[in-house]
Amino acid sequence: MALPVSIDIDRHAQHPAVVLRRGEDTVELATPIIVAVLGHDPVRTGYATVDDDDGSVRGQARIELADGTVVSVTDLVSVAGDSAVRIDRRVSVVELGSAPGLQVRLEGVARAPGTAESEWQYYLPCTLYNRNDGDEDGVEDYHGSYAQDLRDDKNGALAALARSPKTATAFSIARTTAPTFDTAITAEDIQARSFVQSTDIGSLGLAPGADGSVTLRASFPFAEERSFSLDMAGTGWEAFAPLSADLTMDLSYEVRVESGTPDLTEAIWALHQHQRRQLGTRRPSPDVTLDESVEHRQLLTQLNYRRWSKEENAKEPAGYLVHFSPRTGAVQGSLIEFGFSGDQTLVAWAQLAYGYRRGVRLYRDRARSVIDFFVRHCQLDNGFSQGIYDPIHDRFTYWFTGILMPFQYAEDEEDVRRFVGRQMAEALTPIARELREVEGNYMRTMCESFYPILLAYELDAANGAINDHWLAAGSRFGEFLLRSQADDGSWFRAYEPTGEGLTSPAAWFGSSYAEQKSGTIFPIPVLTTLYRLTGDERYRLAAERAADFIIATYVEPTVYMGGLNDTTHVKSVKTDAVGVMFVMRSLLMAHEATSRRSYLDAAVASAKILSSWVYLWDVPMPAGSLLAEAGFRSTGWAGCDVIASGSYLDNEFLEFTADLVRIADLADEPALFDIAELVEYGMQYALSTPENDHGYVAPGIQCEGILTSYWVSAPDTTAFSGAVNKVKGDDNDTCNALTNAQAAYGIYGLVDTYGTSDFAQLRSRIFERKAASA
């Protein structure tokens, strides 16, 4: 067993240093104080004096700055458990100079013997997982550097971690209390990059050294050395507290040195759970019950159903026009999109289930008409399915979905810039131009089309309505999957109609083998459901091969990727939360189809990484912002992907809460159940209700994402309503009925499996039952 952490004083250096020691692993506070005033270079120094203080160590320094400001910094360093040291810092102004703002930073240098920089593994919530090197070129994919800092409002756990696999030691730095207030940042501030702001938002970060060390660092107010959330050039930005004669700062951090961590997943999970306790995270209490939320959502979906008459289109296409304005209700176009953000068949399944639960035949008939149209007109004989249908012109479109849609509306490059802003236009126009010539569909999109169809077939059959053509279509797709699966169990991210995998452009379909084969995380639910319905062993065996590939390629190395079909810039195949969600679901379903414990263990590992994307505290919103006015709370929400970092939280997790509960049940992991509870209740805070309409036109509306921080490629004004020109406290002004179908899937899954969606009852039925039978 490792010795507990201790605090030593090294008096042999130029300045006395404080050393946190656990065995041979250390964190050295040699020059832990960096102070800056706006307009001048920062001053770095060690402690002038270090004294023992009743079991703690007190380090003090007096710093004179170029503008005439003099500050006093006192750090009280105390042991806070076998693995942890607490640093309580007080900063006071002794003499006031001429500068308008002050910033203070803390740095400690972590060392694990024999560990080279290339070996370190990292974790910044929603931002940095392992080494962010999905393309396997040895360079961090998004910033090009591991010197990264994260604003607190983008940091769901208020922590940063570096792990040495050589010594199995995880070093971390965290805030011990959550920020309580923030003010709005102006466009002028964003352009200036350094500015004065009254805020409680700091930052935490990591910076590797050439000698194999890693510096743990914190700033107050925040400082980000690089940031994609502001500028695709990665330009940093920082805030300074308003400087006054009576300014004091009281800050508290915890540095942990965890020995013997079995792997990066467990190190991340242990830190996230520790911070959940440290921050006192509690279950959110929205003003709507889960059952009420489903009712609002399902009724809203009915407003977006459309069926074209024979006179309009001989095929009589039907669908839910899912993209609409939350503030006007106006539908954005007439395309019927299958899978991904317009997942028509999941919406239809949810409406079919709703029709049975409410005894309304109209809802069931409408749902069947959507599925009937898809299986009769949207699938080729080889099983390949189309992704987007244009009912006005009776044609399928092959351009790839998501952020590239504005590129299809645009007539020229000037028009593109008007839609999405200059920087995004410059980044994506070349890729969009190439993709216009590509015919095909994503594996995610195809699987998301057929999985709900099979569920709908099963639901109708259980109620005496047999739709053999639905099962036949699902089986044709199953044969497509069997034919296209590689010998190692994998599938490409996207396919041509002929069944050939797509690999170009690499920025869109993947540069490395792991990126190109990220399509493997999607087919298992289809395969295991076909196995359940048909008994065909080939589907089970294909699912096993896929699960083995997923574990070896993504779970064991802690390298998750490829859930999203789109991107803002840089690359499409990226680290994202929904990729982890699909891995988790696929492994759960592989376990349930085979009873293999290794699949459940891997599902637990992916569930723990997924949990690390979840916010454990409520980000303070600027007064007067939409989210502040609506009483929004961020606890329980998950970040979207590492490019936007934690600045953009989206709704995908609503679909996977029942999966997470099921894993918690099967593996007897109550803490995973706790995370599912945070998510299920917390994510209702963005839902419009009769009592709190958020300024939307009806109850049941939830925009697909919200901004807890700043995500603009540049401070442009654009015609596109997404997050490009939004700021902290905004929604992204983009709605689709998929969100409501995802919510129904998650909640109905709980009810169908356990008989209730109430988490107090679920906890009792799952864990108290286990305890009673133990």
CSV table of N, CA, C and O in Angstrom, one decimal, residues 142-245:
chain,number,residue,atom,x,y,z
A,142,TYR,N,-6.4,18.9,-31.9
A,142,TYR,CA,-7.2,20.1,-32.0
A,142,TYR,C,-6.5,21.4,-31.7
A,142,TYR,O,-6.7,22.4,-32.3
A,143,HIS,N,-5.5,21.3,-30.7
A,143,HIS,CA,-4.7,22.5,-30.4
A,143,HIS,C,-3.3,22.4,-30.9
A,143,HIS,O,-2.6,23.3,-30.9
A,144,GLY,N,-2.9,21.1,-31.1
A,144,GLY,CA,-1.5,20.9,-31.5
A,144,GLY,C,-0.5,21.0,-30.3
A,144,GLY,O,0.7,21.0,-30.5
A,145,SER,N,-1.1,21.0,-29.1
A,145,SER,CA,-0.2,21.1,-27.9
A,145,SER,C,-1.0,20.6,-26.7
A,145,SER,O,-2.3,20.6,-26.7
A,146,TYR,N,-0.3,20.0,-25.7
A,146,TYR,CA,-0.9,19.6,-24.5
A,146,TYR,C,-0.9,20.7,-23.4
A,146,TYR,O,-1.3,20.4,-22.3
A,147,ALA,N,-0.3,21.8,-23.7
A,147,ALA,CA,-0.4,23.0,-22.8
A,147,ALA,C,-1.8,23.5,-23.0
A,147,ALA,O,-2.1,24.3,-23.9
A,148,GLN,N,-2.7,23.1,-22.1
A,148,GLN,CA,-4.1,23.5,-22.3
A,148,GLN,C,-4.7,23.9,-21.0
A,148,GLN,O,-4.4,23.4,-19.9
A,149,ASP,N,-5.5,25.0,-21.0
A,149,ASP,CA,-6.3,25.5,-19.9
A,149,ASP,C,-7.7,25.5,-20.2
A,149,ASP,O,-8.1,25.7,-21.3
A,150,LEU,N,-8.6,25.4,-19.2
A,150,LEU,CA,-10.0,25.3,-19.4
A,150,LEU,C,-10.7,26.3,-18.4
A,150,LEU,O,-10.5,26.1,-17.2
A,151,ARG,N,-11.5,27.2,-19.0
A,151,ARG,CA,-12.3,28.1,-18.1
A,151,ARG,C,-13.2,27.2,-17.2
A,151,ARG,O,-13.7,26.1,-17.7
A,152,ASP,N,-13.5,27.6,-16.0
A,152,ASP,CA,-14.3,26.8,-15.1
A,152,ASP,C,-15.6,26.5,-15.7
A,152,ASP,O,-16.2,25.4,-15.4
A,153,ASP,N,-16.2,27.5,-16.4
A,153,ASP,CA,-17.6,27.2,-16.9
A,153,ASP,C,-17.6,26.2,-18.1
A,153,ASP,O,-18.7,25.8,-18.5
A,154,LYS,N,-16.4,25.8,-18.5
A,154,LYS,CA,-16.3,24.7,-19.5
A,154,LYS,C,-15.8,23.4,-18.9
A,154,LYS,O,-15.6,22.4,-19.6
A,155,ASN,N,-15.7,23.4,-17.6
A,155,ASN,CA,-15.1,22.3,-16.8
A,155,ASN,C,-16.2,21.7,-15.9
A,155,ASN,O,-16.4,22.2,-14.8
A,156,GLY,N,-16.8,20.6,-16.3
A,156,GLY,CA,-17.9,20.1,-15.6
A,156,GLY,C,-17.5,19.5,-14.2
A,156,GLY,O,-18.4,19.4,-13.3
A,157,ALA,N,-16.2,19.1,-14.0
A,157,ALA,CA,-15.8,18.6,-12.8
A,157,ALA,C,-14.9,19.5,-12.0
A,157,ALA,O,-14.5,19.2,-10.9
A,158,LEU,N,-14.6,20.7,-12.6
A,158,LEU,CA,-13.7,21.7,-12.0
A,158,LEU,C,-12.4,21.0,-11.6
A,158,LEU,O,-11.9,21.1,-10.5
A,159,ALA,N,-11.8,20.2,-12.5
A,159,ALA,CA,-10.6,19.5,-12.2
A,159,ALA,C,-9.8,19.2,-13.5
A,159,ALA,O,-10.3,19.3,-14.6
A,160,ALA,N,-8.5,18.9,-13.4
A,160,ALA,CA,-7.6,18.6,-14.5
A,160,ALA,C,-6.7,17.5,-14.0
A,160,ALA,O,-6.3,17.5,-12.8
A,161,LEU,N,-6.4,16.5,-14.9
A,161,LEU,CA,-5.6,15.3,-14.4
A,161,LEU,C,-4.6,14.9,-15.4
A,161,LEU,O,-4.8,15.1,-16.7
A,162,ALA,N,-3.4,14.5,-14.9
A,162,ALA,CA,-2.4,13.9,-15.7
A,162,ALA,C,-2.0,12.6,-15.1
A,162,ALA,O,-1.7,12.5,-13.9
A,163,ARG,N,-1.9,11.5,-15.9
A,163,ARG,CA,-1.6,10.2,-15.3
A,163,ARG,C,-0.3,9.6,-16.0
A,163,ARG,O,-0.2,9.7,-17.2
A,164,SER,N,0.6,9.1,-15.2
A,164,SER,CA,1.7,8.4,-15.7
A,164,SER,C,1.4,6.9,-15.7
A,164,SER,O,1.3,6.2,-14.6
A,165,PRO,N,1.3,6.3,-16.9
A,165,PRO,CA,1.1,4.8,-16.9
A,165,PRO,C,2.3,4.0,-16.4
A,165,PRO,O,2.2,2.9,-16.0
A,166,LYS,N,3.5,4.7,-16.4
A,166,LYS,CA,4.7,4.0,-16.0
A,166,LYS,C,4.7,3.8,-14.5
A,166,LYS,O,5.1,2.7,-14.0
A,167,THR,N,4.2,4.7,-13.7
A,167,THR,CA,4.1,4.6,-12.2
A,167,THR,C,2.7,4.3,-11.7
A,167,THR,O,2.5,4.1,-10.6
A,168,ALA,N,1.7,4.4,-12.7
A,168,ALA,CA,0.3,4.2,-12.3
A,168,ALA,C,-0.2,5.3,-11.3
A,168,ALA,O,-1.1,5.1,-10.5
A,169,THR,N,0.5,6.5,-11.4
A,169,THR,CA,0.1,7.6,-10.5
A,169,THR,C,-0.7,8.7,-11.3
A,169,THR,O,-0.3,9.0,-12.4
A,170,ALA,N,-1.8,9.1,-10.7
A,170,ALA,CA,-2.5,10.2,-11.3
A,170,ALA,C,-2.4,11.5,-10.5
A,170,ALA,O,-2.7,11.4,-9.2
A,171,PHE,N,-2.0,12.6,-11.1
A,171,PHE,CA,-1.9,13.9,-10.4
A,171,PHE,C,-3.1,14.7,-10.9
A,171,PHE,O,-3.4,14.7,-12.1
A,172,SER,N,-3.6,15.5,-10.0
A,172,SER,CA,-4.8,16.3,-10.4
A,172,SER,C,-4.8,17.6,-9.6
A,172,SER,O,-4.2,17.7,-8.5
A,173,ILE,N,-5.4,18.6,-10.2
A,173,ILE,CA,-5.7,19.9,-9.5
A,173,ILE,C,-7.1,20.2,-9.7
A,173,ILE,O,-7.7,19.9,-10.8
A,174,ALA,N,-7.8,20.7,-8.6
A,174,ALA,CA,-9.2,21.0,-8.7
A,174,ALA,C,-9.6,22.1,-7.8
A,174,ALA,O,-8.9,22.5,-6.8
A,175,ARG,N,-10.6,22.8,-8.2
A,175,ARG,CA,-11.3,23.8,-7.3
A,175,ARG,C,-12.1,23.0,-6.3
A,175,ARG,O,-12.8,22.0,-6.6
A,176,THR,N,-12.1,23.5,-5.1
A,176,THR,CA,-12.9,22.8,-4.0
A,176,THR,C,-14.3,23.3,-3.9
A,176,THR,O,-15.1,22.7,-3.2
A,177,THR,N,-14.6,24.5,-4.4
A,177,THR,CA,-15.9,25.1,-4.4
A,177,THR,C,-16.2,25.6,-5.8
A,177,THR,O,-15.3,26.0,-6.5
A,178,ALA,N,-17.5,25.7,-6.1
A,178,ALA,CA,-17.9,26.1,-7.4
A,178,ALA,C,-18.0,27.6,-7.5
A,178,ALA,O,-18.4,28.3,-6.6
A,179,PRO,N,-17.7,28.2,-8.7
A,179,PRO,CA,-17.9,29.6,-8.9
A,179,PRO,C,-19.4,30.0,-8.7
A,179,PRO,O,-20.3,29.2,-9.0
A,180,THR,N,-19.6,31.2,-8.2
A,180,THR,CA,-21.0,31.6,-7.9
A,180,THR,C,-21.5,32.7,-8.8
A,180,THR,O,-22.7,33.0,-8.7
A,181,PHE,N,-20.7,33.5,-9.5
A,181,PHE,CA,-21.2,34.5,-10.3
A,181,PHE,C,-20.4,34.8,-11.6
A,181,PHE,O,-19.2,34.4,-11.6
A,182,ASP,N,-21.0,35.4,-12.6
A,182,ASP,CA,-20.3,35.8,-13.8
A,182,ASP,C,-21.0,36.9,-14.4
A,182,ASP,O,-22.2,37.1,-14.2
A,183,THR,N,-20.3,37.7,-15.2
A,183,THR,CA,-20.9,38.8,-16.0
A,183,THR,C,-20.6,38.6,-17.5
A,183,THR,O,-19.8,37.8,-17.8
A,184,ALA,N,-21.4,39.2,-18.3
A,184,ALA,CA,-21.3,39.0,-19.7
A,184,ALA,C,-20.0,39.6,-20.3
A,184,ALA,O,-19.5,40.6,-19.8
A,185,ILE,N,-19.4,38.9,-21.3
A,185,ILE,CA,-18.2,39.4,-22.0
A,185,ILE,C,-18.7,40.0,-23.3
A,185,ILE,O,-19.5,39.4,-24.0
A,186,THR,N,-18.2,41.1,-23.6
A,186,THR,CA,-18.6,41.8,-24.9
A,186,THR,C,-17.8,41.4,-26.1
A,186,THR,O,-16.7,40.7,-26.0
A,187,ALA,N,-18.3,41.7,-27.2
A,187,ALA,CA,-17.6,41.4,-28.5
A,187,ALA,C,-16.2,42.2,-28.5
A,187,ALA,O,-15.2,41.6,-29.0
A,188,GLU,N,-16.2,43.3,-27.9
A,188,GLU,CA,-14.9,44.1,-27.8
A,188,GLU,C,-13.9,43.3,-26.9
A,188,GLU,O,-12.7,43.3,-27.2
A,189,ASP,N,-14.4,42.7,-25.8
A,189,ASP,CA,-13.5,41.9,-24.9
A,189,ASP,C,-12.9,40.7,-25.7
A,189,ASP,O,-11.7,40.4,-25.6
A,190,ILE,N,-13.8,40.1,-26.5
A,190,ILE,CA,-13.4,38.9,-27.3
A,190,ILE,C,-12.3,39.3,-28.2
A,190,ILE,O,-11.3,38.6,-28.4
A,191,GLN,N,-12.4,40.4,-28.9
A,191,GLN,CA,-11.4,40.9,-29.8
A,191,GLN,C,-10.2,41.3,-29.1
A,191,GLN,O,-9.1,41.1,-29.6
A,192,ALA,N,-10.3,41.9,-28.0
A,192,ALA,CA,-9.1,42.4,-27.2
A,192,ALA,C,-8.3,41.2,-26.7
A,192,ALA,O,-7.1,41.3,-26.5
A,193,ARG,N,-8.9,40.1,-26.3
A,193,ARG,CA,-8.3,38.9,-25.8
A,193,ARG,C,-7.9,39.1,-24.3
A,193,ARG,O,-7.9,38.1,-23.6
A,194,SER,N,-7.5,40.2,-23.9
A,194,SER,CA,-7.2,40.5,-22.5
A,194,SER,C,-8.0,41.7,-22.0
A,194,SER,O,-8.0,42.7,-22.6
A,195,PHE,N,-8.8,41.5,-20.9
A,195,PHE,CA,-9.7,42.5,-20.5
A,195,PHE,C,-10.0,42.4,-19.0
A,195,PHE,O,-9.7,41.4,-18.4
A,196,VAL,N,-10.7,43.4,-18.5
A,196,VAL,CA,-11.1,43.5,-17.1
A,196,VAL,C,-12.5,42.9,-17.0
A,196,VAL,O,-13.4,43.4,-17.8
A,197,GLN,N,-12.8,42.0,-16.1
A,197,GLN,CA,-14.1,41.5,-15.9
A,197,GLN,C,-14.3,41.2,-14.4
A,197,GLN,O,-13.5,40.6,-13.8
A,198,SER,N,-15.5,41.5,-13.9
A,198,SER,CA,-15.9,41.0,-12.6
A,198,SER,C,-16.5,39.6,-12.7
A,198,SER,O,-17.6,39.5,-13.3
A,199,THR,N,-15.8,38.6,-12.2
A,199,THR,CA,-16.3,37.2,-12.4
A,199,THR,C,-15.6,36.3,-11.4
A,199,THR,O,-14.6,36.6,-10.8
A,200,ASP,N,-16.3,35.2,-11.1
A,200,ASP,CA,-15.8,34.2,-10.3
A,200,ASP,C,-15.3,33.0,-11.1
A,200,ASP,O,-15.0,31.9,-10.5
A,201,ILE,N,-15.2,33.2,-12.4
A,201,ILE,CA,-14.7,32.1,-13.3
A,201,ILE,C,-13.2,32.1,-13.4
A,201,ILE,O,-12.6,33.1,-13.9
A,202,GLY,N,-12.6,31.1,-12.9
A,202,GLY,CA,-11.2,30.9,-13.1
A,202,GLY,C,-10.9,29.9,-14.2
A,202,GLY,O,-11.7,29.7,-15.1
A,203,SER,N,-9.7,29.3,-14.1
A,203,SER,CA,-9.4,28.2,-15.1
A,203,SER,C,-8.4,27.3,-14.4
A,203,SER,O,-7.7,27.6,-13.5
A,204,LEU,N,-8.4,26.0,-15.0
A,204,LEU,CA,-7.4,25.0,-14.6
A,204,LEU,C,-6.8,24.4,-15.8
A,204,LEU,O,-7.4,24.4,-16.9
A,205,GLY,N,-5.6,24.0,-15.7
A,205,GLY,CA,-4.9,23.4,-16.9
A,205,GLY,C,-3.7,22.6,-16.6
A,205,GLY,O,-3.3,22.3,-15.4
A,206,LEU,N,-3.1,22.2,-17.7
A,206,LEU,CA,-1.9,21.3,-17.7
A,206,LEU,C,-0.9,21.8,-18.7
A,206,LEU,O,-1.3,22.4,-19.7
A,207,ALA,N,0.4,21.6,-18.4
A,207,ALA,CA,1.4,22.0,-19.4
A,207,ALA,C,2.6,21.0,-19.2
A,207,ALA,O,3.2,21.0,-18.2
A,208,PRO,N,2.9,20.2,-20.2
A,208,PRO,CA,4.0,19.3,-20.1
A,208,PRO,C,5.3,20.0,-20.2
A,208,PRO,O,5.4,21.0,-20.9
A,209,GLY,N,6.3,19.5,-19.5
A,209,GLY,CA,7.7,20.0,-19.6
A,209,GLY,C,8.6,19.1,-20.5
A,209,GLY,O,8.4,17.9,-20.6
A,210,ALA,N,9.7,19.7,-21.0
A,210,ALA,CA,10.6,19.0,-21.8
A,210,ALA,C,11.3,17.9,-21.0
A,210,ALA,O,11.8,16.9,-21.6
A,211,ASP,N,11.3,18.0,-19.7
A,211,ASP,CA,12.0,17.0,-18.8
A,211,ASP,C,11.1,15.9,-18.4
A,211,ASP,O,11.5,15.1,-17.6
A,212,GLY,N,9.9,15.8,-19.0
A,212,GLY,CA,9.0,14.7,-18.6
A,212,GLY,C,8.1,15.1,-17.5
A,212,GLY,O,7.2,14.3,-17.0
A,213,SER,N,8.2,16.3,-16.9
A,213,SER,CA,7.2,16.7,-15.9
A,213,SER,C,6.0,17.3,-16.5
A,213,SER,O,5.9,17.5,-17.7
A,214,VAL,N,4.9,17.4,-15.7
A,214,VAL,CA,3.7,18.1,-16.1
A,214,VAL,C,3.4,19.1,-15.1
A,214,VAL,O,3.3,18.8,-13.9
A,215,THR,N,3.2,20.4,-15.5
A,215,THR,CA,2.8,21.4,-14.6
A,215,THR,C,1.3,21.5,-14.5
A,215,THR,O,0.5,21.5,-15.4
A,216,LEU,N,0.8,21.4,-13.2
A,216,LEU,CA,-0.6,21.6,-12.9
A,216,LEU,C,-0.8,23.1,-12.6
A,216,LEU,O,0.0,23.7,-11.8
A,217,ARG,N,-1.8,23.7,-13.3
A,217,ARG,CA,-1.9,25.2,-13.1
A,217,ARG,C,-3.3,25.6,-13.0
A,217,ARG,O,-4.3,25.0,-13.5
A,218,ALA,N,-3.4,26.8,-12.3
A,218,ALA,CA,-4.7,27.4,-12.1
A,218,ALA,C,-4.6,28.9,-12.2
A,218,ALA,O,-3.5,29.5,-11.9
A,219,SER,N,-5.6,29.6,-12.7
A,219,SER,CA,-5.6,31.0,-12.9
A,219,SER,C,-6.9,31.6,-12.3
A,219,SER,O,-8.0,31.0,-12.4
A,220,PHE,N,-6.8,32.8,-11.8
A,220,PHE,CA,-8.0,33.5,-11.4
A,220,PHE,C,-7.8,35.0,-11.6
A,220,PHE,O,-6.8,35.6,-11.1
A,221,PRO,N,-8.7,35.7,-12.3
A,221,PRO,CA,-9.7,35.1,-13.2
A,221,PRO,C,-9.1,34.2,-14.3
A,221,PRO,O,-7.8,34.0,-14.3
A,222,PHE,N,-9.9,33.7,-15.2
A,222,PHE,CA,-9.4,32.7,-16.1
A,222,PHE,C,-8.3,33.1,-17.1
A,222,PHE,O,-8.3,34.3,-17.4
A,223,ALA,N,-7.6,32.2,-17.5
A,223,ALA,CA,-6.6,32.4,-18.6
A,223,ALA,C,-6.5,31.1,-19.4
A,223,ALA,O,-6.2,30.1,-18.9
A,224,GLU,N,-6.8,31.2,-20.7
A,224,GLU,CA,-6.7,30.0,-21.6
A,224,GLU,C,-5.6,30.3,-22.6
A,224,GLU,O,-5.7,31.3,-23.4
A,225,GLU,N,-4.5,29.6,-22.5
A,225,GLU,CA,-3.4,29.8,-23.4
A,225,GLU,C,-3.7,29.6,-24.9
A,225,GLU,O,-3.3,30.3,-25.8
A,226,ARG,N,-4.6,28.6,-25.1
A,226,ARG,CA,-5.2,28.4,-26.5
A,226,ARG,C,-6.7,28.2,-26.3
A,226,ARG,O,-7.1,27.6,-25.3
A,227,SER,N,-7.4,28.5,-27.4
A,227,SER,CA,-8.8,28.3,-27.3
A,227,SER,C,-9.4,28.2,-28.7
A,227,SER,O,-9.4,29.2,-29.5
A,228,PHE,N,-10.0,27.0,-29.0
A,228,PHE,CA,-10.8,26.9,-30.3
A,228,PHE,C,-12.2,27.6,-30.1
A,228,PHE,O,-12.9,27.9,-31.0
A,229,SER,N,-12.6,27.8,-28.9
A,229,SER,CA,-13.9,28.3,-28.6
A,229,SER,C,-14.0,29.8,-29.0
A,229,SER,O,-15.1,30.4,-29.1
A,230,LEU,N,-12.9,30.4,-29.2
A,230,LEU,CA,-12.8,31.8,-29.7
A,230,LEU,C,-12.3,32.0,-31.1
A,230,LEU,O,-12.8,32.8,-31.8
A,231,ASP,N,-11.4,31.2,-31.5
A,231,ASP,CA,-10.6,31.5,-32.7
A,231,ASP,C,-10.0,30.2,-33.2
A,231,ASP,O,-9.3,29.6,-32.5
A,232,MET,N,-10.3,29.9,-34.5
A,232,MET,CA,-9.7,28.7,-35.0
A,232,MET,C,-8.2,28.7,-35.1
A,232,MET,O,-7.6,27.7,-35.4
A,233,ALA,N,-7.6,29.9,-35.0
A,233,ALA,CA,-6.1,30.0,-34.9
A,233,ALA,C,-5.6,29.6,-33.5
A,233,ALA,O,-4.4,29.4,-33.3
A,234,GLY,N,-6.5,29.3,-32.6
A,234,GLY,CA,-6.1,28.9,-31.3
A,234,GLY,C,-5.6,30.0,-30.4
A,234,GLY,O,-5.0,29.8,-29.3
A,235,THR,N,-5.9,31.2,-30.7
A,235,THR,CA,-5.5,32.4,-29.9
A,235,THR,C,-6.0,32.3,-28.5
A,235,THR,O,-7.2,32.1,-28.3
A,236,GLY,N,-5.2,32.6,-27.5
A,236,GLY,CA,-5.6,32.5,-26.1
A,236,GLY,C,-6.3,33.8,-25.7
A,236,GLY,O,-6.4,34.8,-26.5
A,237,TRP,N,-6.9,33.8,-24.5
A,237,TRP,CA,-7.6,34.9,-24.0
A,237,TRP,C,-7.6,34.8,-22.4
A,237,TRP,O,-7.3,33.8,-21.9
A,238,GLU,N,-7.8,36.0,-21.8
A,238,GLU,CA,-7.8,36.0,-20.3
A,238,GLU,C,-8.5,37.2,-19.8
A,238,GLU,O,-8.7,38.2,-20.5
A,239,ALA,N,-8.9,37.0,-18.5
A,239,ALA,CA,-9.6,38.1,-17.8
A,239,ALA,C,-8.7,38.6,-16.6
A,239,ALA,O,-7.9,37.8,-16.1
A,240,PHE,N,-9.0,39.8,-16.2
A,240,PHE,CA,-8.3,40.4,-15.0
A,240,PHE,C,-9.4,41.0,-14.1
A,240,PHE,O,-10.3,41.6,-14.6
A,241,ALA,N,-9.2,40.7,-12.8
A,241,ALA,CA,-10.2,41.2,-11.8
A,241,ALA,C,-10.0,42.8,-11.7
A,241,ALA,O,-8.9,43.3,-11.8
A,242,PRO,N,-11.1,43.5,-11.6
A,242,PRO,CA,-11.0,44.9,-11.4
A,242,PRO,C,-10.1,45.3,-10.2
A,242,PRO,O,-10.3,44.8,-9.1
A,243,LEU,N,-9.1,46.1,-10.4
A,243,LEU,CA,-8.1,46.3,-9.4
A,243,LEU,C,-8.5,47.5,-8.5
A,243,LEU,O,-8.8,48.6,-9.1
A,244,SER,N,-8.5,47.3,-7.2
A,244,SER,CA,-8.8,48.4,-6.3
A,244,SER,C,-8.0,48.2,-5.0
A,244,SER,O,-7.4,47.1,-4.8
A,245,ALA,N,-8.0,49.2,-4.2
A,245,ALA,CA,-7.1,49.2,-3.0
A,245,ALA,C,-7.6,48.1,-2.0
A,245,ALA,O,-6.8,47.6,-1.2
